[in-house]
Structure formats: C-alpha cells, structure tokens
Short mmCIF file of C-alpha atoms in Angstrom, two decimals:
data_model
loop_
_atom_site.label_atom_id
_atom_site.label_comp_id
_atom_site.label_asym_id
_atom_site.label_seq_id
_atom_site.Cartn_x
_atom_site.Cartn_y
_atom_site.Cartn_z
CA MET A 86 -40.75 -1.10 24.65
CA THR A 87 -40.91 -3.58 27.53
CA ASP A 88 -38.37 -6.31 28.20
CA SER A 89 -40.90 -8.97 27.28
CA GLN A 90 -41.59 -7.27 23.96
CA VAL A 91 -37.87 -7.20 23.19
CA ILE A 92 -37.52 -10.89 24.03
CA THR A 93 -40.52 -11.71 21.83
CA LYS A 94 -38.91 -9.90 18.93
CA PHE A 95 -35.67 -11.70 19.56
CA SER A 96 -37.16 -15.17 19.75
CA ARG A 97 -39.62 -14.90 16.85
CA ARG A 98 -38.98 -12.22 14.26
CA ALA A 99 -35.25 -11.93 14.82
CA ALA A 100 -34.83 -15.68 14.88
CA LEU A 101 -36.22 -15.89 11.36
CA GLY A 102 -33.42 -13.64 10.15
CA ALA A 103 -30.89 -15.63 12.15
CA LEU A 104 -32.05 -18.91 10.70
CA THR A 105 -31.74 -17.41 7.23
CA THR A 106 -28.16 -16.42 7.99
CA ALA A 107 -27.39 -19.85 9.40
CA ALA A 108 -28.98 -21.55 6.41
CA VAL A 109 -26.91 -19.53 3.97
CA VAL A 110 -23.73 -20.40 5.84
CA ALA A 111 -24.63 -24.08 6.04
CA ALA A 112 -25.55 -24.28 2.36
CA ALA A 113 -22.44 -22.54 1.07
CA PRO A 114 -19.90 -24.82 -0.60
CA LYS A 115 -16.95 -25.51 1.69
CA ALA A 116 -14.53 -24.70 -1.11
CA PHE A 117 -15.99 -21.21 -1.42
CA ALA A 118 -15.20 -20.43 2.19
CA GLY A 119 -11.50 -20.89 1.53
CA GLN A 120 -11.45 -18.54 -1.43
CA SER A 121 -10.39 -14.96 -0.95
CA CYS A 122 -13.06 -12.28 -1.23
CA ARG A 123 -13.04 -9.47 -3.74
CA SER A 124 -9.89 -7.41 -3.50
CA SER A 125 -10.59 -4.59 -1.04
CA ALA A 126 -7.87 -2.58 0.66
CA SER A 127 -7.75 -2.99 4.42
CA TYR A 128 -7.50 0.07 6.62
CA ILE A 129 -5.72 -1.69 9.48
CA GLU A 130 -2.98 -3.50 7.60
CA GLY A 131 0.17 -1.90 8.95
CA VAL A 132 -1.86 -0.24 11.72
CA VAL A 133 -2.91 -3.17 13.88
CA SER A 134 -0.13 -5.69 14.61
CA PRO A 135 -0.89 -9.26 13.45
CA GLY A 136 -0.58 -10.50 17.02
CA ARG A 137 -3.24 -7.98 18.11
CA MET A 138 -5.78 -8.90 15.44
CA THR A 139 -9.09 -9.88 17.05
CA PRO A 140 -12.63 -10.29 15.70
CA VAL A 141 -13.37 -6.75 16.88
CA MET A 142 -10.49 -5.36 14.83
CA TRP A 143 -11.25 -7.46 11.76
CA TRP A 144 -14.95 -6.64 11.63
CA SER A 145 -14.42 -2.98 12.49
CA ASP A 146 -12.18 -2.83 9.43
CA GLN A 147 -14.92 -4.50 7.39
CA LEU A 148 -17.40 -1.83 8.47
CA VAL A 149 -15.12 1.01 7.36
CA GLN A 150 -14.38 -0.78 4.09
CA LYS A 151 -18.10 -1.16 3.38
CA VAL A 152 -18.61 2.57 3.98
CA ARG A 153 -15.83 3.35 1.51
CA ASP A 154 -16.87 0.80 -1.11
CA THR A 155 -20.48 2.01 -1.12
CA ALA A 156 -19.55 5.74 -0.99
CA THR A 157 -21.73 6.10 2.10
CA PRO A 158 -21.89 9.71 3.42
CA PRO A 159 -20.84 10.47 7.00
CA PRO A 160 -24.24 10.43 8.78
CA PRO A 161 -25.35 6.99 7.49
CA ALA A 162 -21.80 5.78 8.02
CA THR A 163 -22.04 6.58 11.73
CA ARG A 164 -25.36 4.75 11.98
CA ALA A 165 -23.79 1.70 10.34
CA PHE A 166 -20.78 1.83 12.68
CA ALA A 167 -23.05 2.08 15.73
CA ILE A 168 -25.46 -0.67 14.69
CA GLY A 169 -22.66 -3.00 13.62
CA HIS A 170 -20.63 -2.48 16.76
CA LEU A 171 -23.67 -2.70 19.02
CA ALA A 172 -24.70 -5.94 17.34
CA GLY A 173 -21.29 -7.43 18.08
CA PHE A 174 -21.31 -6.11 21.64
CA VAL A 175 -24.80 -7.43 22.36
CA ALA A 176 -23.83 -10.86 21.02
CA VAL A 177 -20.75 -11.35 23.22
CA ASN A 178 -21.95 -9.45 26.28
CA GLY A 179 -25.16 -11.47 26.22
CA LEU A 180 -23.28 -14.72 26.75
CA ALA A 181 -22.43 -13.69 30.33
CA PRO A 182 -23.83 -10.17 30.84
CA ARG A 183 -21.29 -7.75 32.27
CA TYR A 184 -22.86 -4.50 31.02
CA ALA A 185 -26.38 -3.26 30.37
CA GLY A 186 -27.31 -3.06 26.70
CA PRO A 187 -29.98 -1.55 24.46
CA VAL A 188 -31.90 -4.84 24.05
CA LYS A 189 -32.73 -7.81 26.27
CA LEU A 190 -31.75 -11.29 25.17
CA PRO A 191 -32.90 -14.73 26.35
CA GLU A 192 -30.56 -17.26 27.88
CA PRO A 193 -27.82 -18.21 25.42
CA PRO A 194 -27.33 -21.76 24.18
CA THR A 195 -24.25 -23.73 25.18
CA PRO A 196 -21.62 -24.14 23.99
CA VAL A 197 -21.04 -20.93 22.01
CA ASN A 198 -17.83 -19.69 20.41
CA ALA A 199 -17.77 -15.98 21.33
CA ASP A 200 -15.46 -14.97 18.46
CA ILE A 201 -17.86 -16.49 15.94
CA ALA A 202 -20.86 -14.91 17.65
CA TYR A 203 -19.25 -11.47 17.38
CA GLY A 204 -18.32 -11.90 13.73
CA THR A 205 -21.72 -13.26 12.73
CA ALA A 206 -23.49 -10.42 14.52
CA VAL A 207 -21.51 -7.68 12.78
CA ALA A 208 -21.72 -9.49 9.44
CA THR A 209 -25.49 -9.79 9.78
CA ALA A 210 -25.73 -6.05 10.44
CA ILE A 211 -23.53 -5.32 7.42
CA ASN A 212 -25.76 -7.52 5.29
CA ALA A 213 -28.88 -5.67 6.43
CA LEU A 214 -27.41 -2.18 6.04
CA PHE A 215 -25.36 -2.48 2.87
CA GLY A 216 -26.37 -5.62 1.05
CA TRP A 217 -23.62 -8.20 0.86
CA ASP A 218 -22.54 -11.41 -0.85
CA ASN A 219 -21.65 -13.41 2.30
CA CYS A 220 -18.01 -13.77 1.27
CA GLU A 221 -16.44 -12.04 4.28
CA LEU A 222 -18.41 -14.09 6.78
CA MET A 223 -17.60 -17.33 4.98
CA ALA A 224 -13.90 -16.47 4.94
CA PHE A 225 -14.05 -15.61 8.64
CA LEU A 226 -15.91 -18.79 9.61
CA ASP A 227 -13.55 -20.98 7.65
CA GLY A 228 -10.93 -20.27 10.28
CA PHE A 229 -12.90 -22.16 12.95
CA GLU A 230 -13.56 -25.85 13.40
CA ASP A 231 -17.05 -27.09 12.65
CA GLY A 232 -19.17 -28.23 15.56
CA GLU A 233 -21.95 -27.36 17.97
CA ALA A 234 -20.19 -24.30 19.41
CA LYS A 235 -19.80 -22.88 15.92
CA ASN A 236 -23.38 -23.61 14.88
CA ASN A 237 -24.81 -22.15 18.08
CA ALA A 238 -22.65 -19.04 17.71
CA ILE A 239 -23.85 -18.40 14.17
CA VAL A 240 -27.51 -18.45 15.19
CA TRP A 241 -26.89 -16.53 18.44
CA GLY A 242 -24.85 -13.82 16.72
CA ALA A 243 -27.37 -13.36 13.94
CA ASN A 244 -30.21 -13.24 16.50
CA ALA A 245 -28.39 -10.54 18.46
CA ALA A 246 -27.88 -8.48 15.31
CA HIS A 247 -31.55 -8.68 14.36
CA ALA A 248 -32.55 -7.60 17.86
CA VAL A 249 -30.40 -4.46 17.47
CA LEU A 250 -31.66 -3.89 13.92
CA ASP A 251 -35.26 -4.14 15.16
CA TRP A 252 -34.49 -1.65 17.94
CA ARG A 253 -33.03 0.86 15.46
CA GLY A 254 -35.73 0.12 12.93
CA GLU A 255 -37.87 2.55 14.91
CA ASP A 256 -35.30 5.37 14.91
CA GLY A 257 -36.90 7.43 12.14
CA ILE A 258 -34.49 6.47 9.36
CA GLY A 259 -37.31 6.22 6.81
CA ILE A 260 -38.90 9.54 7.68
CA SER A 261 -35.52 11.27 7.84
CA LYS A 262 -34.90 10.47 4.17
CA GLU A 263 -38.25 11.96 3.15
CA LEU A 264 -37.92 15.36 4.82
CA LEU A 265 -37.13 18.23 2.48
CA TYR A 266 -34.89 21.23 3.00
CA THR A 267 -36.71 24.35 4.20
CA LYS A 268 -34.67 27.45 3.46
CA LEU A 269 -34.61 30.33 5.93
CA ASP A 270 -35.00 33.92 4.80
CA GLY A 271 -32.17 36.41 4.63
CA PRO A 272 -28.65 36.71 3.21
CA MET A 273 -27.12 34.39 5.81
CA ALA A 274 -29.14 31.39 4.63
CA TRP A 275 -27.33 28.51 2.97
CA GLN A 276 -27.19 28.31 -0.81
CA PRO A 277 -26.08 25.34 -2.94
CA THR A 278 -22.33 25.30 -3.54
CA GLY A 279 -20.24 24.03 -6.40
CA PRO A 280 -16.84 22.60 -7.36
CA PHE A 281 -15.02 25.87 -6.73
CA PHE A 282 -11.85 24.57 -5.10
CA GLY A 283 -8.34 25.12 -6.33
CA ALA A 284 -6.27 22.15 -5.16
CA GLU A 285 -4.85 19.78 -7.71
CA ASN A 286 -6.60 16.39 -7.87
CA GLY A 287 -9.59 15.97 -5.60
CA PRO A 288 -13.03 14.49 -6.34
CA THR A 289 -14.44 15.14 -9.81
CA PHE A 290 -17.92 16.61 -10.16
CA LYS A 291 -19.63 19.36 -12.10
CA GLN A 292 -22.24 20.58 -9.63
CA TYR A 293 -23.74 19.33 -6.42
CA GLY A 294 -27.35 18.25 -6.26
CA GLY A 295 -29.63 19.19 -3.40
CA PRO A 296 -28.56 19.43 0.24
CA LEU A 297 -27.40 16.17 1.81
CA LEU A 298 -29.85 14.48 4.19
CA PRO A 299 -31.75 17.50 5.56
CA GLY A 300 -33.89 15.23 7.77
CA TRP A 301 -31.06 13.33 9.46
CA GLY A 302 -31.21 15.52 12.55
CA LYS A 303 -34.77 14.38 13.25
CA MET A 304 -33.73 10.79 13.92
CA LYS A 305 -33.79 9.21 17.35
CA THR A 306 -30.40 9.40 19.02
CA PHE A 307 -28.57 6.34 20.32
CA ALA A 308 -27.82 7.58 23.83
CA VAL A 309 -27.98 11.34 24.44
CA GLY A 310 -31.71 12.02 24.44
CA SER A 311 -32.88 15.04 22.44
CA ALA A 312 -30.54 16.56 19.86
CA ARG A 313 -31.91 19.96 20.88
CA ASP A 314 -30.21 19.60 24.27
CA PHE A 315 -26.85 20.05 22.51
CA ARG A 316 -27.38 23.32 20.69
CA PRO A 317 -24.38 25.58 20.04
CA ALA A 318 -24.26 29.28 20.78
CA PRO A 319 -26.03 31.44 18.17
CA PHE A 320 -23.98 31.99 15.03
CA PRO A 321 -22.48 35.53 14.90
CA ARG A 322 -24.88 38.09 13.46
CA GLN A 323 -24.13 39.42 10.01
CA ASP A 324 -23.84 42.98 11.35
CA SER A 325 -21.45 42.03 14.17
CA LYS A 326 -17.72 42.69 14.42
CA GLU A 327 -17.26 39.01 15.18
CA PHE A 328 -18.76 37.92 11.86
CA MET A 329 -16.60 40.47 10.06
CA ARG A 330 -13.53 39.04 11.79
CA GLN A 331 -14.39 35.46 10.86
CA LEU A 332 -15.12 36.42 7.26
CA GLU A 333 -11.77 38.16 6.96
CA LYS A 334 -10.02 35.15 8.51
CA VAL A 335 -11.44 32.59 6.09
CA PHE A 336 -11.00 34.98 3.15
CA GLN A 337 -7.29 35.29 3.92
CA TRP A 338 -6.47 31.81 5.19
CA GLY A 339 -8.88 29.53 3.33
CA GLY A 340 -8.40 30.52 -0.30
CA ALA A 341 -6.72 28.18 -2.75
CA THR A 342 -3.80 30.58 -3.22
CA SER A 343 -3.62 31.93 0.34
CA ALA A 344 -0.38 33.68 1.26
CA TYR A 345 -1.23 33.33 4.97
CA ARG A 346 -1.69 29.57 5.22
CA THR A 347 1.51 27.62 5.93
CA GLU A 348 2.53 24.43 4.14
CA ASP A 349 1.83 22.47 7.30
CA GLN A 350 -1.67 23.94 7.53
CA ALA A 351 -2.32 23.02 3.91
CA GLU A 352 -1.16 19.48 4.66
CA ILE A 353 -3.57 19.39 7.61
CA ALA A 354 -6.44 20.42 5.34
CA PHE A 355 -5.74 17.53 2.96
CA PHE A 356 -4.92 15.00 5.69
CA TRP A 357 -8.30 15.36 7.39
CA GLU A 358 -10.38 16.09 4.27
CA ASP A 359 -11.73 12.50 4.19
CA GLY A 360 -14.03 13.28 1.29
CA PRO A 361 -15.97 11.11 -1.15
CA ARG A 362 -14.67 7.63 -2.01
CA GLY A 363 -12.98 7.16 1.35
CA ALA A 364 -13.40 6.17 4.98
CA THR A 365 -15.29 9.41 5.84
CA PRO A 366 -14.34 11.67 8.79
CA PRO A 367 -15.85 9.35 11.44
CA GLY A 368 -14.24 6.38 9.70
CA HIS A 369 -10.85 8.09 10.04
CA TRP A 370 -11.41 8.15 13.80
CA GLN A 371 -12.52 4.51 13.75
CA ILE A 372 -9.07 3.63 12.40
CA ILE A 373 -7.39 5.74 15.08
CA ALA A 374 -9.52 3.98 17.70
CA MET A 375 -8.42 0.54 16.47
CA ASP A 376 -4.79 1.62 16.60
CA LEU A 377 -5.15 2.76 20.21
CA LEU A 378 -7.35 -0.17 21.21
CA GLN A 379 -4.63 -2.67 20.34
CA ARG A 380 -2.44 -1.16 23.08
CA GLN A 381 -5.01 -2.10 25.73
CA ASP A 382 -5.18 -5.44 27.51
CA LEU A 383 -8.92 -5.93 27.03
CA ASP A 384 -10.89 -9.10 26.49
CA LEU A 385 -13.42 -9.57 23.70
CA VAL A 386 -16.37 -8.07 25.59
CA ASP A 387 -14.49 -4.94 26.61
CA GLN A 388 -13.04 -4.50 23.12
CA ALA A 389 -16.57 -4.75 21.73
CA ARG A 390 -17.82 -2.17 24.23
CA PHE A 391 -14.87 0.13 23.44
CA MET A 392 -15.77 0.32 19.73
CA ALA A 393 -19.51 0.46 20.41
CA LEU A 394 -19.12 3.54 22.61
CA ILE A 395 -16.93 5.27 20.02
CA SER A 396 -19.54 4.55 17.35
CA MET A 397 -22.53 5.60 19.46
CA SER A 398 -20.81 8.93 20.17
CA GLN A 399 -20.20 9.45 16.45
CA ALA A 400 -23.76 8.50 15.53
CA ASP A 401 -25.25 10.92 18.04
CA ALA A 402 -22.79 13.60 16.89
CA ALA A 403 -24.12 13.19 13.36
CA ILE A 404 -27.74 13.56 14.47
CA VAL A 405 -26.99 16.58 16.66
CA THR A 406 -24.90 18.46 14.10
CA TRP A 407 -27.28 17.74 11.20
CA ASP A 408 -30.18 18.99 13.31
CA CYS A 409 -28.21 22.17 13.95
CA LYS A 410 -27.07 22.58 10.35
CA PHE A 411 -30.53 22.51 8.83
CA ASP A 412 -32.25 24.40 11.63
CA MET A 413 -29.77 27.29 11.73
CA ASP A 414 -29.18 27.17 7.95
CA VAL A 415 -25.91 29.16 7.75
CA LEU A 416 -24.25 29.87 4.41
CA ARG A 417 -20.78 28.65 3.53
CA PRO A 418 -17.78 31.00 3.17
CA GLU A 419 -17.73 30.22 -0.56
CA THR A 420 -21.17 31.81 -0.97
CA ALA A 421 -20.36 34.83 1.19
CA ILE A 422 -17.22 35.60 -0.84
CA ARG A 423 -18.04 34.57 -4.42
CA THR A 424 -21.53 36.13 -4.54
CA LYS A 425 -22.91 39.50 -3.53
CA ILE A 426 -25.48 38.04 -1.18
CA LEU A 427 -24.06 40.06 1.74
CA PRO A 428 -24.62 43.86 1.81
CA GLN A 429 -21.84 45.29 -0.32
CA ASP A 430 -21.70 48.58 1.54
CA ARG A 431 -20.03 46.64 4.36
CA PHE A 432 -18.56 43.57 2.71
CA ALA A 433 -17.39 44.67 -0.75
CA ARG A 434 -13.71 44.23 0.13
CA PHE A 435 -14.35 40.52 0.71
CA HIS A 436 -16.18 39.93 -2.55
CA ASP A 437 -14.23 38.01 -5.18
CA ALA A 438 -16.20 36.11 -7.82
CA GLU A 439 -13.08 34.09 -8.70
CA TRP A 440 -12.18 33.12 -5.13
CA LYS A 441 -11.80 29.38 -4.59
CA THR A 442 -11.47 27.26 -1.48
CA LEU A 443 -8.50 24.93 -1.13
CA ILE A 444 -10.68 21.80 -0.76
CA PRO A 445 -14.28 21.08 -1.88
CA THR A 446 -17.19 22.59 0.03
CA PRO A 447 -19.71 19.89 1.09
CA PRO A 448 -23.37 20.22 -0.02
CA PHE A 449 -25.07 21.27 3.22
CA PRO A 450 -25.16 24.23 5.63
CA ALA A 451 -22.09 25.24 7.60
CA TYR A 452 -23.02 25.55 11.27
CA THR A 453 -21.76 23.47 13.02
CA SER A 454 -18.92 21.55 11.42
CA GLY A 455 -19.48 17.81 11.18
CA HIS A 456 -15.72 17.21 11.11
CA SER A 457 -15.29 19.15 14.33
CA THR A 458 -18.22 17.48 16.08
CA PHE A 459 -17.11 13.99 15.03
CA SER A 460 -13.55 14.75 16.09
CA GLY A 461 -14.51 16.30 19.43
CA ALA A 462 -16.77 13.35 20.23
CA SER A 463 -14.32 10.66 19.07
CA ALA A 464 -11.26 12.08 20.82
CA ARG A 465 -13.12 12.74 24.07
CA MET A 466 -14.63 9.24 24.11
CA LEU A 467 -11.18 7.76 23.49
CA ALA A 468 -9.84 9.82 26.40
CA HIS A 469 -12.60 8.47 28.65
CA LEU A 470 -11.96 4.88 27.60
CA LEU A 471 -8.17 5.14 27.86
CA GLY A 472 -8.29 7.10 31.10
CA THR A 473 -6.25 10.02 29.76
CA ASP A 474 -6.09 12.57 26.99
CA HIS A 475 -2.28 12.36 26.98
CA VAL A 476 -1.78 9.68 24.35
CA SER A 477 1.02 9.93 21.78
CA PHE A 478 0.24 8.40 18.40
CA THR A 479 0.91 8.78 14.69
CA GLY A 480 -1.04 8.03 11.55
CA TYR A 481 -1.20 8.11 7.79
CA ALA A 482 -4.18 9.47 5.85
CA PRO A 483 -6.53 6.50 5.41
CA ASP A 484 -7.19 7.22 1.71
CA LEU A 485 -5.08 8.71 -1.07
CA VAL A 486 -7.75 8.48 -3.77
CA ASN A 487 -8.57 12.21 -3.75
CA TRP A 488 -5.15 13.64 -2.88
CA PRO A 489 -2.41 11.27 -4.08
CA LYS A 490 0.09 14.07 -4.69
CA GLN A 491 -0.53 15.89 -1.42
CA LEU A 492 -0.67 12.89 0.94
CA GLY A 493 1.71 10.28 -0.47
CA GLY A 494 4.03 9.26 2.38
CA VAL A 495 2.61 11.88 4.76
CA ARG A 496 2.54 10.83 8.39
CA ARG A 497 1.36 13.07 11.22
CA SER A 498 1.93 12.78 14.96
CA TRP A 499 0.15 14.04 18.07
CA THR A 500 0.88 13.99 21.79
CA THR A 501 -2.72 14.24 22.98
CA LEU A 502 -6.10 13.15 21.64
CA SER A 503 -7.48 16.68 21.94
CA GLN A 504 -4.58 17.98 19.85
CA ALA A 505 -5.59 15.64 17.02
CA ALA A 506 -9.24 16.69 17.35
CA ASP A 507 -8.32 20.39 17.33
CA GLU A 508 -6.19 19.81 14.24
CA ALA A 509 -8.98 17.96 12.46
CA GLY A 510 -11.43 20.75 13.24
CA ALA A 511 -9.03 23.50 12.15
CA SER A 512 -8.45 21.66 8.88
CA ARG A 513 -11.84 22.86 7.68
CA GLU A 514 -10.87 26.47 8.27
CA TYR A 515 -7.52 25.97 6.50
CA GLY A 516 -9.43 24.46 3.59
CA GLY A 517 -11.72 27.49 3.35
CA ILE A 518 -14.99 25.65 3.78
CA HIS A 519 -15.97 26.49 7.38
CA TRP A 520 -16.25 29.49 9.64
CA GLU A 521 -14.26 29.58 12.87
CA ALA A 522 -17.47 29.25 14.91
CA ASP A 523 -18.42 26.10 13.00
CA ASN A 524 -15.22 24.54 14.24
CA THR A 525 -15.00 25.76 17.82
CA GLU A 526 -18.65 25.10 18.66
CA GLY A 527 -18.56 21.76 16.86
CA LEU A 528 -15.62 20.62 18.94
CA ARG A 529 -17.30 21.79 22.15
CA ILE A 530 -20.61 20.09 21.38
CA GLY A 531 -18.88 16.89 20.27
CA ARG A 532 -17.08 16.67 23.60
CA LEU A 533 -20.33 17.17 25.49
CA ILE A 534 -21.93 14.37 23.46
CA ALA A 535 -19.09 11.98 24.31
CA ASP A 536 -19.31 12.89 28.00
CA THR A 537 -23.03 12.09 27.99
CA VAL A 538 -22.64 8.81 26.11
CA PHE A 539 -19.83 7.67 28.39
CA ASP A 540 -21.85 8.51 31.51
CA THR A 541 -25.07 6.83 30.39
CA ALA A 542 -24.52 4.12 27.74
CA LEU A 543 -23.61 0.45 28.30
CA PRO A 544 -23.00 0.80 32.08
CA ARG A 545 -21.52 -2.06 34.11
CA LEU A 546 -24.09 -4.20 35.87
CA GLY A 547 -24.22 -4.58 39.62
#
C-alpha cells in the first residue's frame, strides 16, 4: 500500500467513521457523561498510583477489562491490545511525528488536545473490536473542557483509529476464522482434551468443543515478517530418550496429587494460570507493563509507544505460536497418560486412566506453549524498553474468579524480568498441561520475537 493510498483511506473512508464517533459524542446528553459506567473491576487500582494515572494507563486498563468482560481468548486479545495501543500511538505521535508508524496521516488540525486524541483513538478501536455503549469515552471526555481543541481531538483520534483498523483489516482475520483443523497422522498427534484436572474450584465445563482458532497462525504479523521464520526445534521423537524423560517429568510433577511438586510450585501454577473469565496470559503482562511504566519519566508519546511495542510483541507471539501449534500438532500430556495412544510396550508404566492435571488443559495442541511465548516476548520487550532485565517488582494475580481459595492474598516477587517469564513458563509444567520443550522453546522464540519487534517497529525518525 502506498503512502497516498493510506492518506486517501484516512481522509475519506476513515473520516466517515470518525465523524460518526464525533456525532455520537456531540449528541450524547451532558448528564450522561457524568454518570458512572457499568461496574467493572479495574486491573490497575492499587497498581498504578493516582498521581501516575495517564490516558495511556486508563485506556490500557479498559482494553484488558474488555478482554475479560467478553471472555476473549488469548490470540484475539493480543490483536485487540495491539490495534488499540497502535491507534492511540498513531493519534498522538501524528501530532508532531517523532517515530515512524504503520500508517501515514495528513497534517493534524490545530489546536488538538493530545490526551483526548489518545483516548478517542483507543475507544474507537475498542468500539470496532468489541462493540461498546460509548459510556467509557463519555466519562473520559467529561473530564475536559469543551472547545475547539477537544472537538478537533475527537475527530483526529477517531480518524487515526480507523486508519489503523483499515490497515489491520487486511491481516487475514476473516480467513483465519474459517480455516479448519487438519489432524496429523500418528500417536503423537493432538486429540481433544477434557475437564480432567484435580484442583478445587477452577472454570466449570463438561467437555471442550473443537480446537481453538486453528487458523490464527496464518494471519499477517504486525512486525516480524513470516511466522515460519520463528520455528522452534523439532519436538522430541516418541522413540527418543528425551521424550521418555519429559513424559516421566510431567507424569511425576504435573499430576493433581503430585508428591514431587512443592507448595510454592503449585502456587506458581495457579498464579499464572490466567484462564477463562480473566485478563488472559498476555493481559497479565499488560498489567505488569503498566506497573513498570509508571516508574518511567516518559511523556504521552513515549508512553503510547511503550505499550504499543509490548502489544505488538504479544500479537506476533500469538501468531507465531499458533502457527507452530497447529502445524506440528503435538498431543498434550493428559492424552499421553490417560489413554493408550502411545505404544504400551514402552510407555505402560506412565499410563493411568485416572490421572488428572492440576489445572485445566486448554483446547489446542501443545507445542509450543502460548504462556511461555507470551511471557518470553513480554519480559524481553520490557527489558529492552527499560534498558535492563534487572528490575525488582511484585504483583498479585489479576483475577481470583477461578482460584479464590488458592490465590486470595497471594503476592509474588521477582528480581528480574526474565525470572518472572521463566516462572510463568514453568507454571504450565507444574500444572501438568505442557511438556518441558513446550516451555523452553516457547520462551526462546518469544524472546526472539521481542528482539525483532524492538529492532524494527516504530523506529525514531531522523
């Protein structure tokens, strides 16, 4: 797409969407703007200090809340984070361009309130991606005085969002949802899993449906080029000593009643589980990013870029790992242990039809681990942006809905970003739902993705 084509989209098609947004805002009763929105628990209350609250923090929280409230799975959640954060970045960076961006914008109007432009851009993206009743934007705008700078910012921010939405409208999202799962031959191929976990509480379900989003890996990436350039090492062969070792490890350490797993390792499994009805694994790292971002003395543009780069890394991690999952098609430990799919002359001692994982097994192939890839990418990008991996921080689990007994009052601490990522990846082994290779290769690939995004995306101009 040429620059002139992008500008044409911005000034014609995108402007129609922006005018619609502006018209809705203008037509809304003033009294409504002062009313509180539906009760929805914030993820950054008690995390981000009131004096550090900025539009980037507030709207990042809104994005994670929308993911939770709509029960959006991790891959679409990362796309929403990336589009929302890029929309906000494009809006404020475009006022006085400091960095290159994914779309070209015309000259901005003057005057423009940058805070309003950012909020309107993210809100417009949320509206397009989730459907939305306009309440959050109205509440946000009510904090600013009426006038030309406010009106210009509303139209400019909405225009910027529609430019980004148009750009990602060609990313293959429609086709990705239509692709069906193609099963590989052999005993190592993935099979549907069920609710065979032993922990108290947890999500309630009887049986999973089909595999989750088998076509997601075919989407266009945000920054890293081809997903196939980030392939892991081959998964250990069924007849190898390495596979035998990993099977024994998960059999001993990952079962619901494991005598090998420590209490701390069990807590780690629950802390990073981030399952249905919550922020999702990438959303957990979004909250960590906001906590660490508030420590930095960054202006609005650099805060917007900070969150956009985190989200782009997560979105590309989702595409890469889903491409790997459904191309390599590796079974879950649950299937290897509970069924007799593996040759029993070699694996009979690891067969147990009553064996249960500690936490639920997700409904898609194992290799590589999404948790590990998201965590490797998020932590490495944070290290790039902060200039060091040596960052001490603490955190609570973002959601207690699935594990109220196990996580109430639990707070964990880390001295480096990579330590937190390693812990998040290992949590899937402690929970019994991933092989060791899923974790270690996922972490490695996630870090490579973050390195590539940091080196290539949103570079400084000049």
